[in-house]
Short mmCIF file of the C-alpha atoms (twelve columns), coordinates in Angstrom:
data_MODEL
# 
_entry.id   MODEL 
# 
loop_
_atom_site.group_PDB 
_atom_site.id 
_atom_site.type_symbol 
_atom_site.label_atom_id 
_atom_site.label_alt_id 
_atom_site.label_comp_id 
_atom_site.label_asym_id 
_atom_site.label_seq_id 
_atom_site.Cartn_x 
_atom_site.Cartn_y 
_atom_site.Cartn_z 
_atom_site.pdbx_PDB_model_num 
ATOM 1   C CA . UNK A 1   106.092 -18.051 100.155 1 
ATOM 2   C CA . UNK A 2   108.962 -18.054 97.927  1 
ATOM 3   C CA . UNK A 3   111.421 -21.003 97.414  1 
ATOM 4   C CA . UNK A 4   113.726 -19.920 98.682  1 
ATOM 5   C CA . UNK A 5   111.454 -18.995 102.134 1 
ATOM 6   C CA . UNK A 6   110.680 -21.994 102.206 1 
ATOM 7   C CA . UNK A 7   114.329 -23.199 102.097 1 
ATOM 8   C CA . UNK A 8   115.091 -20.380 104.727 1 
ATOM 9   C CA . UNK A 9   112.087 -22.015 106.892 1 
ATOM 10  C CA . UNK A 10  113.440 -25.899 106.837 1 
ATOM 11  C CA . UNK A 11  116.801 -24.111 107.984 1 
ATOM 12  C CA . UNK A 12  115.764 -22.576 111.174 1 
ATOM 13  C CA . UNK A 13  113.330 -25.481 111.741 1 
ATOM 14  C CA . UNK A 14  117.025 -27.844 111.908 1 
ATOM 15  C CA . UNK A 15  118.757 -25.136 113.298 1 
ATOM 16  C CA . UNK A 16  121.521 -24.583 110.865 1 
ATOM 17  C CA . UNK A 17  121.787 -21.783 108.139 1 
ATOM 18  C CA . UNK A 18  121.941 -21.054 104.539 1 
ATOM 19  C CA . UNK A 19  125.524 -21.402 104.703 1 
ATOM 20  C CA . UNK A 20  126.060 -24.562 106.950 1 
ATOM 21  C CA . UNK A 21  123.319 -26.546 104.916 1 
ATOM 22  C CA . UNK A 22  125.159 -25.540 100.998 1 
ATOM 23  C CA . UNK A 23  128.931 -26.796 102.886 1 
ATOM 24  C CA . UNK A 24  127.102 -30.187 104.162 1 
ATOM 25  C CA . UNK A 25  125.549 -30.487 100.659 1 
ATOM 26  C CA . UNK A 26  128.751 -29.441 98.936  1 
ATOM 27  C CA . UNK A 27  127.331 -27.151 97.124  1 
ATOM 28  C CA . UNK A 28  129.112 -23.648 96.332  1 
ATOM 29  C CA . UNK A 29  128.799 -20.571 98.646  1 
ATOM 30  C CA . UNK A 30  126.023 -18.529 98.156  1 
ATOM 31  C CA . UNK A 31  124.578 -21.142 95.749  1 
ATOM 32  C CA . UNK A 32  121.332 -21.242 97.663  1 
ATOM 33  C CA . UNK A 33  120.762 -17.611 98.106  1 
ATOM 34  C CA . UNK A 34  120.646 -17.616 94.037  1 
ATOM 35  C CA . UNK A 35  117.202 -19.691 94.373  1 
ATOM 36  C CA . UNK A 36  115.275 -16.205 95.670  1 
ATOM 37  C CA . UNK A 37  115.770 -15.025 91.310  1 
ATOM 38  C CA . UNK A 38  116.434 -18.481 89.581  1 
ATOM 39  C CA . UNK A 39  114.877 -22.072 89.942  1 
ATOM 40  C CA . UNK A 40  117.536 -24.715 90.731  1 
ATOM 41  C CA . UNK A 41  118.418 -27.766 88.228  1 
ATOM 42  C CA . UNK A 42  116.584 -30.722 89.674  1 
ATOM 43  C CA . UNK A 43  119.308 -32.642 91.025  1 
ATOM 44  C CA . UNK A 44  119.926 -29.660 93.715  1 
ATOM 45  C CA . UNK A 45  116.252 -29.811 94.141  1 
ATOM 46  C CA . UNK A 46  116.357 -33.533 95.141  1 
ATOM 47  C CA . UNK A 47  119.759 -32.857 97.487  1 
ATOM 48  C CA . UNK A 48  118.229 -29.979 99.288  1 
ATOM 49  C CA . UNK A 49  114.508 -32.400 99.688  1 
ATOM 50  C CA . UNK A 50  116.320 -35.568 100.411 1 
ATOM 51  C CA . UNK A 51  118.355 -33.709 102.977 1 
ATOM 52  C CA . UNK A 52  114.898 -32.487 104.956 1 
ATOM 53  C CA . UNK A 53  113.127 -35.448 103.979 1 
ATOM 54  C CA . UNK A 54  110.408 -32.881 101.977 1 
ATOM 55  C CA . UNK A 55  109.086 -33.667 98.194  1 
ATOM 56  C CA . UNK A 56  110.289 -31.547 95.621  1 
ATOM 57  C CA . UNK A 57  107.018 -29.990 95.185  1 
ATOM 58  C CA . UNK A 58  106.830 -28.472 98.288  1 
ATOM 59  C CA . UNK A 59  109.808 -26.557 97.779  1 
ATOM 60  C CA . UNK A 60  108.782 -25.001 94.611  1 
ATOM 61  C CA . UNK A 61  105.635 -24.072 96.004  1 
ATOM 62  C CA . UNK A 62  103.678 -26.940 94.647  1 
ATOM 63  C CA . UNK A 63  102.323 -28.150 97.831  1 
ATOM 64  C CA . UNK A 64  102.212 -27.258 101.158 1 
ATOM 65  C CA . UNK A 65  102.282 -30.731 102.409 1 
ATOM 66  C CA . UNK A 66  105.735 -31.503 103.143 1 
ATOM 67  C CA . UNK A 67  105.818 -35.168 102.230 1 
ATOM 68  C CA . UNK A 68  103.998 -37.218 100.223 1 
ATOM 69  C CA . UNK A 69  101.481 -39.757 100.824 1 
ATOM 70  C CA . UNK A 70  103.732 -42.202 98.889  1 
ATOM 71  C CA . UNK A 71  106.941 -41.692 100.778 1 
ATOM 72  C CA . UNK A 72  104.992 -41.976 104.216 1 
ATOM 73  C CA . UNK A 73  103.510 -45.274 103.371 1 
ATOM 74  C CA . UNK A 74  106.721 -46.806 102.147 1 
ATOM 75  C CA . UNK A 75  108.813 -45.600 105.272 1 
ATOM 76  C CA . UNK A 76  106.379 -46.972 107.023 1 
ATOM 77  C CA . UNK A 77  105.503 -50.302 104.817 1 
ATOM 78  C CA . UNK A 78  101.780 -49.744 104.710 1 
ATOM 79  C CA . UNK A 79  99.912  -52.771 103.184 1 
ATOM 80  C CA . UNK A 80  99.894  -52.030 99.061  1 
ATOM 81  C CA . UNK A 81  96.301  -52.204 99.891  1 
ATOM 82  C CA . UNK A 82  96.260  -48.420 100.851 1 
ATOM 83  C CA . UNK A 83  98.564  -47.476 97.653  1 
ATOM 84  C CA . UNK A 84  95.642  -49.189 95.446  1 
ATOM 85  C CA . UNK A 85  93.188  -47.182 97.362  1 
ATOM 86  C CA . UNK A 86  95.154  -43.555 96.884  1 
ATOM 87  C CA . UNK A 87  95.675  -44.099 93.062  1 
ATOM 88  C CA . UNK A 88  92.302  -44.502 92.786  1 
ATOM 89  C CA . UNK A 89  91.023  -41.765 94.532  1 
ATOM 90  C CA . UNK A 90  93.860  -39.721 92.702  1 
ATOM 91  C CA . UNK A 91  92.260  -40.704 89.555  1 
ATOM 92  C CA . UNK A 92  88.483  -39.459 90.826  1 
ATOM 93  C CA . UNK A 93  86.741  -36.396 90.658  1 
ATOM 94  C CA . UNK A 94  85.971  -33.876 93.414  1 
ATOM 95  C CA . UNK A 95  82.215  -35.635 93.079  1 
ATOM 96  C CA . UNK A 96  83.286  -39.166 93.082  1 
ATOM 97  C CA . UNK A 97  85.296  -38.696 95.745  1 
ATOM 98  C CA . UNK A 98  82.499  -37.335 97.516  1 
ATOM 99  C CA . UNK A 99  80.478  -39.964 96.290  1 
ATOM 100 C CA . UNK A 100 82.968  -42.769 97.320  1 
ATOM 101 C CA . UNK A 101 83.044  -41.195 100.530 1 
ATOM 102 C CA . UNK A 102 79.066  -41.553 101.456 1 
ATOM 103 C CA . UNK A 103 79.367  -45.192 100.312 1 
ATOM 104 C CA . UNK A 104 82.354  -46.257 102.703 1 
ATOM 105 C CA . UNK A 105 80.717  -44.100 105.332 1 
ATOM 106 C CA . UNK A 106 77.047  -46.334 104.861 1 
ATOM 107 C CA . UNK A 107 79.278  -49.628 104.285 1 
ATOM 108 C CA . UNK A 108 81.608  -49.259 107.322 1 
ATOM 109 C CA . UNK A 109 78.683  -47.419 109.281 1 
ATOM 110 C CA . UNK A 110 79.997  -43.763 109.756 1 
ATOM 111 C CA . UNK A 111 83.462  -44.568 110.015 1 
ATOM 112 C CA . UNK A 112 84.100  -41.370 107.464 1 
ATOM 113 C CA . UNK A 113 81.798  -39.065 108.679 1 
ATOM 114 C CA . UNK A 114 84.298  -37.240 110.972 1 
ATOM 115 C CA . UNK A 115 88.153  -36.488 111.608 1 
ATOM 116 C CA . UNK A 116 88.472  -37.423 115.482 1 
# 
């Protein structure tokens, strides 16, 4: 999915179009439609992600998680514990994640062994 798809996509998911979302933005006509050849400067970037509450990297492609986990926690003011936690599992491998996993699993007795 292309950039600007995915700009297309957070359009019809607000109901508005191309054109009503570059006037509420202020941004010139047909502005937007340029994204399907060229990447944006970042400030139009941030506009067009601030304006469907998205990250940045999901609409060039990065990601196809909308938001990130930092953004979540902070609207909703999750203890700092939890931002500890997810920099250090950023900062782990595939196998000490997996690792780390096992060990909170034995620890907290199976509490990660599923998704329900």
């Amino acid at each position: 999915m292309t950039m600007f798809d995915r700009l297309k996509k957070l359009c019809e998911e607000q109901k508005i179009s191309v054109v009503e979302l570059e006037e509420k933005l202020d941004f010139g006509r047909n502005s937007l439609y340029g994204w399907k050849k060229k990447i944006p400067n970042g400030a139009n970037l941030e506009k067009v992600a601030d304006y469907f509450n998205v990250s940045v990297d999901y609409l060039l492609g990065r990601t196809d998680v909308k938001r990130n986990f930092y953004s979540i926690v902070s609207e909703n003011n999750t203890d700092t514990d939890i931002l500890t936690i997810q920099r250090a599992v950023n900062k782990m491998t595939p196998e000490e994640r997996k690792k780390t996993i096992a060990i909170l699993g034995t620890v907290f007795d199976g509490l990660f062994d599923s998704e329900d």
